[in-house]
Short mmCIF file of C-alpha atoms in Angstrom, two decimals:
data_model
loop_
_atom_site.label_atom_id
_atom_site.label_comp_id
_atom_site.label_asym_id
_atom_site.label_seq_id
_atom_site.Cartn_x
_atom_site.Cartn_y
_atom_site.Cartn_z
CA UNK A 122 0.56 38.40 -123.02
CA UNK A 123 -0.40 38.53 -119.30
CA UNK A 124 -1.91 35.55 -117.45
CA UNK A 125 -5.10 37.60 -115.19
CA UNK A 126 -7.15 36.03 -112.47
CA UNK A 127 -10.87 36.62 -111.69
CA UNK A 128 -13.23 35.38 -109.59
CA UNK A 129 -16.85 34.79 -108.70
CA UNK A 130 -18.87 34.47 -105.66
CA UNK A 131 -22.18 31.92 -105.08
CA UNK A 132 -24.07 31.58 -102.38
CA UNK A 133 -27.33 28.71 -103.19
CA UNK A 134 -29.15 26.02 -102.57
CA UNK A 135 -31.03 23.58 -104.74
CA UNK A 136 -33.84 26.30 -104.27
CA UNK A 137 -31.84 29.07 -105.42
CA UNK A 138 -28.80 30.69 -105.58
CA UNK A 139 -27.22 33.92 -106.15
CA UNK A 140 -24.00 35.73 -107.37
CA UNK A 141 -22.91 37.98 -104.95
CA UNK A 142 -19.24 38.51 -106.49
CA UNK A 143 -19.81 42.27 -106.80
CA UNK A 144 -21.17 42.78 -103.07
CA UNK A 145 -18.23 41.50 -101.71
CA UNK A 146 -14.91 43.50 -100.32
CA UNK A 147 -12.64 40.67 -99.80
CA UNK A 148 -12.52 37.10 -98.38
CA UNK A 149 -10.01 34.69 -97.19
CA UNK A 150 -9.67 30.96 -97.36
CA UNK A 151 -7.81 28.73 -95.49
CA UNK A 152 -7.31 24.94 -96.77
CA UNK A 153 -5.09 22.32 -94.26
CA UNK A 154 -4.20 18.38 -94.76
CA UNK A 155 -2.33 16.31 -92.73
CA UNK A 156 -1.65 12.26 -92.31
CA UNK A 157 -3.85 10.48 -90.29
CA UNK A 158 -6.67 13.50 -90.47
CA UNK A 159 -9.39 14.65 -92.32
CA UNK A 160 -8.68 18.20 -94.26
CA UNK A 161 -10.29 21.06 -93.65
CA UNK A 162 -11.06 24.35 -95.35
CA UNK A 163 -12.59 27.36 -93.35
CA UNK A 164 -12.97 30.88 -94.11
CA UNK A 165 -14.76 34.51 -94.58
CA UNK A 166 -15.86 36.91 -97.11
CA UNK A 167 -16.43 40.84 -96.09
CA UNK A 168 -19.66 41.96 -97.91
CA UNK A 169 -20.44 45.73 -98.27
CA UNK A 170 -24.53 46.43 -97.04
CA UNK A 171 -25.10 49.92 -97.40
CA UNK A 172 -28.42 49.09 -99.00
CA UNK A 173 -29.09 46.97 -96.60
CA UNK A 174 -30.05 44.11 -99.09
CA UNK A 175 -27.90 41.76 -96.67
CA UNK A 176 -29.92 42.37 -93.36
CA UNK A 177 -32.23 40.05 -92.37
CA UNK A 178 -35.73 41.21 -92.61
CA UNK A 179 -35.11 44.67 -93.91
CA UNK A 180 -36.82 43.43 -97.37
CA UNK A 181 -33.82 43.59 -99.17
CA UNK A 182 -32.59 41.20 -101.66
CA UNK A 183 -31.26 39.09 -99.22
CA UNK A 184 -33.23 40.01 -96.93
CA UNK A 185 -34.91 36.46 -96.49
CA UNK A 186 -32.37 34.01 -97.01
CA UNK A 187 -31.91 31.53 -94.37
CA UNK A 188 -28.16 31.56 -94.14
CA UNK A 189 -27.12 28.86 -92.40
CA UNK A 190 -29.22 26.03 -95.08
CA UNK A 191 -26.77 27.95 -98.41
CA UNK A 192 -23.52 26.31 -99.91
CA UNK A 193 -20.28 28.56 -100.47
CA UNK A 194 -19.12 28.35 -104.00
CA UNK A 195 -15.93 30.47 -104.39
CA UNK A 196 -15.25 29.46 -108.22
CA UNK A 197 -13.12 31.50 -111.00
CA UNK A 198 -11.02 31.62 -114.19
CA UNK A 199 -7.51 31.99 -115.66
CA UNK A 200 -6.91 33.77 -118.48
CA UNK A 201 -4.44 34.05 -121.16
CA UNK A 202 -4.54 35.24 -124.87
CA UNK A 203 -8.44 35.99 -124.15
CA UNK A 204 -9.12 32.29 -123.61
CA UNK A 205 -10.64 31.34 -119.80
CA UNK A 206 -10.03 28.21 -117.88
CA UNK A 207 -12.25 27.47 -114.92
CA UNK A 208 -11.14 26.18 -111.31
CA UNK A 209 -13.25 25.98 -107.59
CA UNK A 210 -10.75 27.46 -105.25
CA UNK A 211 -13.60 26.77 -102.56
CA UNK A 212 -17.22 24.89 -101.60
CA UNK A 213 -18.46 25.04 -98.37
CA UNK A 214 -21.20 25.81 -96.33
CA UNK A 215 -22.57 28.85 -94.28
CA UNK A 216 -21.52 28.75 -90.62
CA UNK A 217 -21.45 32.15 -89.08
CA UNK A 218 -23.46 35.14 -90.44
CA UNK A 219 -22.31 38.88 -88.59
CA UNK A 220 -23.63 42.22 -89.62
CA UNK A 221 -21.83 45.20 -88.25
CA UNK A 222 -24.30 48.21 -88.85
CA UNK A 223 -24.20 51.48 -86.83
CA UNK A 224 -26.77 53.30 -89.40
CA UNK A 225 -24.41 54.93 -91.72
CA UNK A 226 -21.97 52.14 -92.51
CA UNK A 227 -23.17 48.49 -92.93
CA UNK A 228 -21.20 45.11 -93.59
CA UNK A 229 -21.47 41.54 -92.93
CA UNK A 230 -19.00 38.71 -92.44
CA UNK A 231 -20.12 35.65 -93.75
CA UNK A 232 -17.83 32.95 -92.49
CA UNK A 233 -18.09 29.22 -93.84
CA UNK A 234 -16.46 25.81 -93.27
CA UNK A 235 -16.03 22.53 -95.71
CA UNK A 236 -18.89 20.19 -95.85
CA UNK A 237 -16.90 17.23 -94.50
CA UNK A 238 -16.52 19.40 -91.08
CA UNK A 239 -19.94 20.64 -91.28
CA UNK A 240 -21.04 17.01 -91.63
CA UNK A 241 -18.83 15.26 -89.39
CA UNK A 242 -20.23 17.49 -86.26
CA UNK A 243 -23.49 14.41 -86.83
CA UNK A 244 -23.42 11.94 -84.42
CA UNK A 245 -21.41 8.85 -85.68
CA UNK A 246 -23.14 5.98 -87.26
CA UNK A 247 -22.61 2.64 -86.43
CA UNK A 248 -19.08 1.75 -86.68
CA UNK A 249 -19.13 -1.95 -86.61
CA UNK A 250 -18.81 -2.32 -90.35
CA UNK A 251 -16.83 -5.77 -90.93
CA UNK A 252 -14.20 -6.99 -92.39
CA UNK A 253 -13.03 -6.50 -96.09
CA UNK A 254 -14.67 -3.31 -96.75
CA UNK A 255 -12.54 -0.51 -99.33
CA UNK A 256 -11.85 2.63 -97.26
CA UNK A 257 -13.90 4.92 -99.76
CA UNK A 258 -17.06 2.80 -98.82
CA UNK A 259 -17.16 2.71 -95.12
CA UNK A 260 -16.44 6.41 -95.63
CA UNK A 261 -19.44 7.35 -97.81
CA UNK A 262 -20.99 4.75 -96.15
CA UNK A 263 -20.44 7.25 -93.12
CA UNK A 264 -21.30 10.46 -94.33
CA UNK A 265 -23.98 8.99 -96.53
CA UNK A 266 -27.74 8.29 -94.92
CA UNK A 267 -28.65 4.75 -95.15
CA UNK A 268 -32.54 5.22 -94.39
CA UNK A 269 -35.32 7.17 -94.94
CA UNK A 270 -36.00 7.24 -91.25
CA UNK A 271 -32.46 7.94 -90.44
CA UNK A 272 -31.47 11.85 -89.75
CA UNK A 273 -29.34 13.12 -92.26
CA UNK A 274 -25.50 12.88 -91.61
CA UNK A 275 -25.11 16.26 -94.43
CA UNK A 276 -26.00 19.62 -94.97
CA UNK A 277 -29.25 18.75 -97.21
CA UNK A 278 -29.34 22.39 -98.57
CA UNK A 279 -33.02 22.38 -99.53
CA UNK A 280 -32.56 18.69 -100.37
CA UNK A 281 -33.99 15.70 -98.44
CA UNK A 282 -32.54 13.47 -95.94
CA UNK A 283 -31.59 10.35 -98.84
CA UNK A 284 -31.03 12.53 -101.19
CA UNK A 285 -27.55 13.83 -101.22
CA UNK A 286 -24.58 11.65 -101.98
CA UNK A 287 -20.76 11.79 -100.93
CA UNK A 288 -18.06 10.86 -103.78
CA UNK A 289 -14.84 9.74 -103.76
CA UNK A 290 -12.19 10.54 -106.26
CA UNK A 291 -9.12 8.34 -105.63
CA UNK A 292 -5.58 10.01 -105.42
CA UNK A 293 -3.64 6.58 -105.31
CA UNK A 294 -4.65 3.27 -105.14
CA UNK A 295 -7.61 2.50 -102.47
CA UNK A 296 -7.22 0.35 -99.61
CA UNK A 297 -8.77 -2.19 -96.86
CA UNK A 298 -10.16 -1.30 -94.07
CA UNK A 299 -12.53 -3.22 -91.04
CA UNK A 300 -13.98 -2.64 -87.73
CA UNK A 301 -16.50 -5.20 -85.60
CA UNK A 302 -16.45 -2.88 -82.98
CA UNK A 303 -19.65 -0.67 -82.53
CA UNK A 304 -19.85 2.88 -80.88
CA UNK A 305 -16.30 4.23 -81.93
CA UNK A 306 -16.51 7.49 -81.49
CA UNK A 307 -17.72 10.66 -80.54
CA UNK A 308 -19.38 12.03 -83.78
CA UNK A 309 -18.82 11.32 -87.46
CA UNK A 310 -15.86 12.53 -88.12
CA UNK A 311 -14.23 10.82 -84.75
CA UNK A 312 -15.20 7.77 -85.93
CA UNK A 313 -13.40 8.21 -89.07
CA UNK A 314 -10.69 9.91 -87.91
CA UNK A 315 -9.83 7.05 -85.41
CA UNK A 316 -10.68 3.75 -87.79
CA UNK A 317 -9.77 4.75 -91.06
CA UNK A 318 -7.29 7.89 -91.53
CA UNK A 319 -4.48 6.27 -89.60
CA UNK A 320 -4.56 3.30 -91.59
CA UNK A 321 -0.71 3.52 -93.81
CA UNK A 322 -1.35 6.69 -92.35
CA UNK A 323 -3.91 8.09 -95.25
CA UNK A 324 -5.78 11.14 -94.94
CA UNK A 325 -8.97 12.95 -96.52
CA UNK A 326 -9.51 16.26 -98.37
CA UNK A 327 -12.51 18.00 -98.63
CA UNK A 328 -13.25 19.33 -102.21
CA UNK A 329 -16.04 20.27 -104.24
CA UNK A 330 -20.05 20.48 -103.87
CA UNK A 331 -22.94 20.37 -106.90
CA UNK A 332 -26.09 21.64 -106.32
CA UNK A 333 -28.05 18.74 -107.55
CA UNK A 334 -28.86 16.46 -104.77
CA UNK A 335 -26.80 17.78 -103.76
CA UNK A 336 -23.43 15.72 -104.31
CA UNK A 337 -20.12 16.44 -101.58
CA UNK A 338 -16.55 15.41 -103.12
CA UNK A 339 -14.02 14.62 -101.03
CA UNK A 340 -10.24 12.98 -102.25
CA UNK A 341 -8.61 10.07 -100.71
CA UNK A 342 -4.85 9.62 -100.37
CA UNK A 343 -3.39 6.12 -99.09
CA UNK A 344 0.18 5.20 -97.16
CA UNK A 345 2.32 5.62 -100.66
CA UNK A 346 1.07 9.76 -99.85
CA UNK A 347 2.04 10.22 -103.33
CA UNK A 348 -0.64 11.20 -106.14
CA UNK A 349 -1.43 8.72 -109.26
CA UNK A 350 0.17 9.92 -112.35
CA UNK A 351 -3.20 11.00 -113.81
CA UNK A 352 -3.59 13.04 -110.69
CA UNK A 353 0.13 14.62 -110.06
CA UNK A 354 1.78 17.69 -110.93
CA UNK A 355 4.77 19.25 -110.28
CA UNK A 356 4.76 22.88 -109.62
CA UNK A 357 7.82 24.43 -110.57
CA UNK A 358 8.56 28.04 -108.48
CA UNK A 359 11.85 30.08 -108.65
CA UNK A 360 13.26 33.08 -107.33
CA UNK A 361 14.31 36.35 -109.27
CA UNK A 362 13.70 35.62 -113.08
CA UNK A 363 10.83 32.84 -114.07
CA UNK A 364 10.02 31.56 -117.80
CA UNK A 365 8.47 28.67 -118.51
CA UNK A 366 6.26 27.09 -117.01
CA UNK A 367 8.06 28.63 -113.81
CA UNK A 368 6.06 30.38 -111.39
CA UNK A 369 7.46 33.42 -109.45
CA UNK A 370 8.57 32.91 -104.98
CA UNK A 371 7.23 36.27 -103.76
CA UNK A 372 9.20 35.20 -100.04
CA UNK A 373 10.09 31.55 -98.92
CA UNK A 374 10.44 30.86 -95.17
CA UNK A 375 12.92 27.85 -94.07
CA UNK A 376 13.60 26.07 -91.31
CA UNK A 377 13.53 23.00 -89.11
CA UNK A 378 10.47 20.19 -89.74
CA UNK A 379 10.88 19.22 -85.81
CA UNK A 380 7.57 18.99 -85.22
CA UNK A 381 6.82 15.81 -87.00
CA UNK A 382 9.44 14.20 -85.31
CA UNK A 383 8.33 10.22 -84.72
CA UNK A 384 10.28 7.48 -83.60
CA UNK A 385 7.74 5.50 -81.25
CA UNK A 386 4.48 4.11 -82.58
CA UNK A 387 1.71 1.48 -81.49
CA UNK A 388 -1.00 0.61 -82.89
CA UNK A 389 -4.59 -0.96 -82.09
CA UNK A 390 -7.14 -2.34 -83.31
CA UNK A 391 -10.83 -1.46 -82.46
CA UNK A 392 -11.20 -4.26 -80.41
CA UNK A 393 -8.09 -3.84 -78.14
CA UNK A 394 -7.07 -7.37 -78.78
CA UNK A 395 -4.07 -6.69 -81.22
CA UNK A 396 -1.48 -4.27 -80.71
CA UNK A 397 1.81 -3.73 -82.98
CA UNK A 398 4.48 -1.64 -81.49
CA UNK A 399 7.98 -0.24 -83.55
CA UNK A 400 10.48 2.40 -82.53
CA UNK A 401 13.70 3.84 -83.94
CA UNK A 402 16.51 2.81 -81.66
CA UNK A 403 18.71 5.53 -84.03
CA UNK A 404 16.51 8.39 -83.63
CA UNK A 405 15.58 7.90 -80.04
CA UNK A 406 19.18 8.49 -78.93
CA UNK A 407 19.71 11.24 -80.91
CA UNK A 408 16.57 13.13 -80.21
CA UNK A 409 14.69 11.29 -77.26
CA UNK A 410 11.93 9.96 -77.51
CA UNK A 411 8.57 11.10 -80.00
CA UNK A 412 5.41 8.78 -79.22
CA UNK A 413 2.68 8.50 -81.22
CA UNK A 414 -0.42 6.47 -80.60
CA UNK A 415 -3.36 5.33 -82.31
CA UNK A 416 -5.94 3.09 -80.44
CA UNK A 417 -8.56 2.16 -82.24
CA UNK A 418 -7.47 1.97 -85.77
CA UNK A 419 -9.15 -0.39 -88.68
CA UNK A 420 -5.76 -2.01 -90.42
CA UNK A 421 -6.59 -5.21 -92.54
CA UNK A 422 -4.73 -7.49 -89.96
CA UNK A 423 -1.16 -7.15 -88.11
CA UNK A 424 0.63 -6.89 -91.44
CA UNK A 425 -1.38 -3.53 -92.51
CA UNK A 426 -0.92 -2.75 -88.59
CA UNK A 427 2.73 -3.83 -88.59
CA UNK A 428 3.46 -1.54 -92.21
CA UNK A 429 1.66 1.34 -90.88
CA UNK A 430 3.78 1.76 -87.36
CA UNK A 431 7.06 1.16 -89.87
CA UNK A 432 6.15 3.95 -92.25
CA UNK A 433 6.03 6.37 -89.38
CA UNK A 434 9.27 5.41 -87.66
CA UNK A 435 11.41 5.06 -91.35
CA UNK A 436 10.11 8.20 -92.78
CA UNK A 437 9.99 10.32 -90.03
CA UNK A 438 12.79 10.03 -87.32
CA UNK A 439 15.20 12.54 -88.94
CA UNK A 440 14.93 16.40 -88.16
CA UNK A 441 15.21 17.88 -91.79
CA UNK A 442 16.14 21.55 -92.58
CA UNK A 443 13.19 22.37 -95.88
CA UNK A 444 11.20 25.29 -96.89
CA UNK A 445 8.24 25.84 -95.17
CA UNK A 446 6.34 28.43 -96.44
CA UNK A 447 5.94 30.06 -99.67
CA UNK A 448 4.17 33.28 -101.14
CA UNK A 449 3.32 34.94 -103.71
CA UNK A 450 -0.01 36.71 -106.16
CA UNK A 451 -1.54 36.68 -108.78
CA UNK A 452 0.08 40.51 -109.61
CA UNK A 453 3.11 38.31 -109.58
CA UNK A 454 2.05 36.28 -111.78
CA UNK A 455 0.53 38.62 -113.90
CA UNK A 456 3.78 40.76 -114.40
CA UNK A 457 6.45 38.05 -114.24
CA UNK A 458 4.86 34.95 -115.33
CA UNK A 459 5.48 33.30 -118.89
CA UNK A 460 1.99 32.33 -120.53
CA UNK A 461 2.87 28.17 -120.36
CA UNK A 462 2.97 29.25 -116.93
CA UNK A 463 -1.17 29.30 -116.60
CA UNK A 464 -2.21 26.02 -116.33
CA UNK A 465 -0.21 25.70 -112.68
CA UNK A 466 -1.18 28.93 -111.50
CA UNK A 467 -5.07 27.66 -112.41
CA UNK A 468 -4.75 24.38 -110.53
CA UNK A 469 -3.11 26.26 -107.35
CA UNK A 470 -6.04 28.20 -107.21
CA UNK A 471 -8.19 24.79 -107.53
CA UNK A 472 -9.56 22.67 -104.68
CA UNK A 473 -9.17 19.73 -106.26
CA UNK A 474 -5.43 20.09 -107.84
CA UNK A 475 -3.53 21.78 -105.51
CA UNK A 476 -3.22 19.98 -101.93
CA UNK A 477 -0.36 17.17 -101.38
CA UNK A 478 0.94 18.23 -104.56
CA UNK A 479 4.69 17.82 -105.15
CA UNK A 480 6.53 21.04 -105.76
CA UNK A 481 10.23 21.96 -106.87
CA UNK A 482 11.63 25.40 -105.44
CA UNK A 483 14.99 26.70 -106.94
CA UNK A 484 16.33 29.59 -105.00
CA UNK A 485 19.50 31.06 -103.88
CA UNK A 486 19.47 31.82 -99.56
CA UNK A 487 21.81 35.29 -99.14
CA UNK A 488 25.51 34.51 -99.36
CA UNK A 489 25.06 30.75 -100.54
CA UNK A 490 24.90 28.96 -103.79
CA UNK A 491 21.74 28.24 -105.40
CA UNK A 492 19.14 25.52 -103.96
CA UNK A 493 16.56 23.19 -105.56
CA UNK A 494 14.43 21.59 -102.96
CA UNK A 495 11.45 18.93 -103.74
CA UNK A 496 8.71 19.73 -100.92
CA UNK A 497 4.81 19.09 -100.91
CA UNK A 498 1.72 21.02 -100.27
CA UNK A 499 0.32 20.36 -96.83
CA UNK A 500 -2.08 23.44 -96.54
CA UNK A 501 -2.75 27.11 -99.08
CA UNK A 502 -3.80 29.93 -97.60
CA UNK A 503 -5.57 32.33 -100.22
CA UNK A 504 -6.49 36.02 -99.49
CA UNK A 505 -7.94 38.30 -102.22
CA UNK A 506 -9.63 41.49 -103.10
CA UNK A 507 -10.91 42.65 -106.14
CA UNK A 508 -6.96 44.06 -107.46
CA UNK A 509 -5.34 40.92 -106.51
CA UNK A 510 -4.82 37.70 -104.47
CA UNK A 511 -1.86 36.46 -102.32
CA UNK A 512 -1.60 32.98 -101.85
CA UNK A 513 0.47 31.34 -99.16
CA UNK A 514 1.70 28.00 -99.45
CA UNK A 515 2.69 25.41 -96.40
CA UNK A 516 5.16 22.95 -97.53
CA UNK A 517 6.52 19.90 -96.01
CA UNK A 518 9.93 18.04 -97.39
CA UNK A 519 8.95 15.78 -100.31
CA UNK A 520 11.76 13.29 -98.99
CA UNK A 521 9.89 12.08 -96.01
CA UNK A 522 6.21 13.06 -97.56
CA UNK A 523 6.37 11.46 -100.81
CA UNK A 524 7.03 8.24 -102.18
CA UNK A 525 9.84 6.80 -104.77
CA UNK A 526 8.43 6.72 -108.43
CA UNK A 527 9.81 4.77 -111.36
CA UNK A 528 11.24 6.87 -113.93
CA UNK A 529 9.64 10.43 -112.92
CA UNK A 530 12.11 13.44 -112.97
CA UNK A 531 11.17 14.99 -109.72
CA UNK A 532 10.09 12.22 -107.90
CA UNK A 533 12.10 8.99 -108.63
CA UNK A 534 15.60 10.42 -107.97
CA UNK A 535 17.59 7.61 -106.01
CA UNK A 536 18.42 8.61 -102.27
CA UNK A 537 15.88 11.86 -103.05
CA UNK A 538 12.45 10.10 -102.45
CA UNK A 539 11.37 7.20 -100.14
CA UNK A 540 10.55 3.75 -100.84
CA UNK A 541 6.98 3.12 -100.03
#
């Protein structure tokens, strides 16, 4: 049997939506995570109009639909031996609307951004949240509105200003954050960006919206940058000949990981009045030196301040030779792909199962013996049409970007995968 790929298109509100799958030519999305940041996901879908239901005001189906007040809801399934399994490969909301129409040949180019980027263009809230607080809840606390006289920080999509809600769904353990310090910060997502994502470092991905409140998911990773067991899974992708739960390497690009190169760090705290400093005397002569600075970061004290400056200098003050980038499709997979193969080729295509996700590549370069290399998933790139959909994979090497764990087979191989 052959493992096929379909997908459909939403656009909606709590109001109303509508499945525009068929309208649409082609669209793009492009997902990117990185320590110490907040994800984001951002991209377009080309919709064919020559019947002008798209253009606004020509009394077309469309016609009426305020554009930039509608969520993005790229969803689909998987299928193999006739049975379907779901994923979201995106949710977002509207952010540009084009239409190209010369009066023969319409289209429009729709163009839409997560919600935590939408959201985090609100000016920030106050900051000075205390001491002692989980990282999850100063970040809902955040996004979240926190009275009814208080402009929403969210898209509402036909909702009101209280009642939306943002949820966190925990990748690893969570973790402690505080700031007495008010006004830090330039908007929402500054705020978070500088207090709480370079804390271990840890970082944020934007996920998944429901239309009922509506309700914005977002997952949390913390310093170990390694997902919990019930979250993990190894994606398993080979050259040439695949079986198993293998999936096929369309083309794999190599090369130096130079630009994450750190062997100077300080930190702050919001206040200014504790500062934690660590370098890599090693690295520093070998390479010069790499600074990297946070000022206003929330740690739990010097020893959360002290463990975070460490984690950058130990992990990250080699230069490593790793894969970079991988693609492939879902023709690929179609044609070459085994049917255990399905449930990883589902969960690449999902938002929430794909980022920071370990991976194992076996390949052999031209004139040298075969490789296996661990890396991780730092951003995915998808691009489809109706006959098929490449997706393009950023990797970073697991050995600096994952931690050591106890008794896993890809993951807890001594002098392969880092202490946390």
């Amino acid at each position: 049997m052959a493992i096929t790929t379909a997908f459909t298109i939403t656009i909606g509100n709590l109001g109303a939506s509508y499945d525009i799958t068929s309208q649409v030519m082609s669209f793009n999305v492009d997902t990117q995570v990185s320590l110490a940041e907040i994800g984001t996901s951002k991209g377009s879908m080309l919709i064919k109009n020559f019947t002008g239901s798209f253009t606004p005001g020509g009394g077309g189906t469309y016609g009426s639909v305020d554009w930039f007040n509608q969520a993005v809801l790229i969803n689909g399934t998987t299928t193999v031996g006739g049975v379907p399994t779901s994923f979201k490969l995106f949710h977002g909301i509207v952010d540009q609307f084009a239409l190209d129409d010369n009066g023969i040949n319409s289209y429009v180019t729709i163009s839409f951004i997560d919600a935590l980027t939408a959201g985090g263009r609100s000016a920030t809230v106050n900051s000075n949240f205390g001491s002692g607080v989980l990282a999850s809840t100063a970040i809902e606390n955040f996004y979240e509105n926190t009275g009814v006289s208080s402009p929403a920080q969210m898209p509402t999509l036909g909702g009101t200003n209280t009642g939306y809600a943002v949820t966190t769904k925990l990748l690893t353990d969570n973790y402690i954050v505080q700031c007495t310090t008010s006004n830090v910060g330039n908007s929402l997502n500054s705020s978070i960006s500088l207090i709480i994502a370079p804390v271990g470092p840890s970082m944020l991905i934007p996920t998944t919206i429901t239309l009922t409140s509506p309700v914005f998911g977002y997952e949390l990773v913390d310093y170990t940058m390694t997902r919990n067991a019930a979250n993990r899974t190894t994606f398993l992708f080979k050259d040439k000949t695949v079986s198993g739960t293998q999936l096929p390497i369309g083309n794999l690009v190599t090369g130096y990981d130079e630009d994450q190169l750190t062997n100077y760090v300080t930190i702050t705290d919001p206040t200014g009045s504790s500062t934690v400093t660590s370098f890599n005397a090693t690295s520093t002569t070998k390479y010069g030196q790499r600074f990297r600075s946070y000022t206003q970061a929330g740690s739990n004290g010097v020893a959360d301040q002290t463990s975070t400056v460490n984690s950058w200098i130990n992990r990250f003050g080699e230069i490593a030779f790793a894969p970079e980038e991988l693609s492939f499709s879902s023709k690929m997979v179609q044609s070459a792909a085994a049917d255990a193969a399905e449930p990883f080729w589902n969960k690449i295509l999902d938002i929430e199962s794909a980022m920071w996700q370990p991976v194992q590549l076996t390949y052999t370069p031209t004139g040298c013996a075969q490789q296996t290399k661990m890396s991780v998933i730092a951003s995915r790139r998808i691009s489809a049409t109706p006959s098929d959909c490449q997706v393009t994979l950023g990797l970073l090497p697991a050995y600096q970007y994952q931690s050591f764990i106890l008794n896993d087979t890809y993951l807890g191989i001594l002098d392969s995968s880092r202490v946390a």
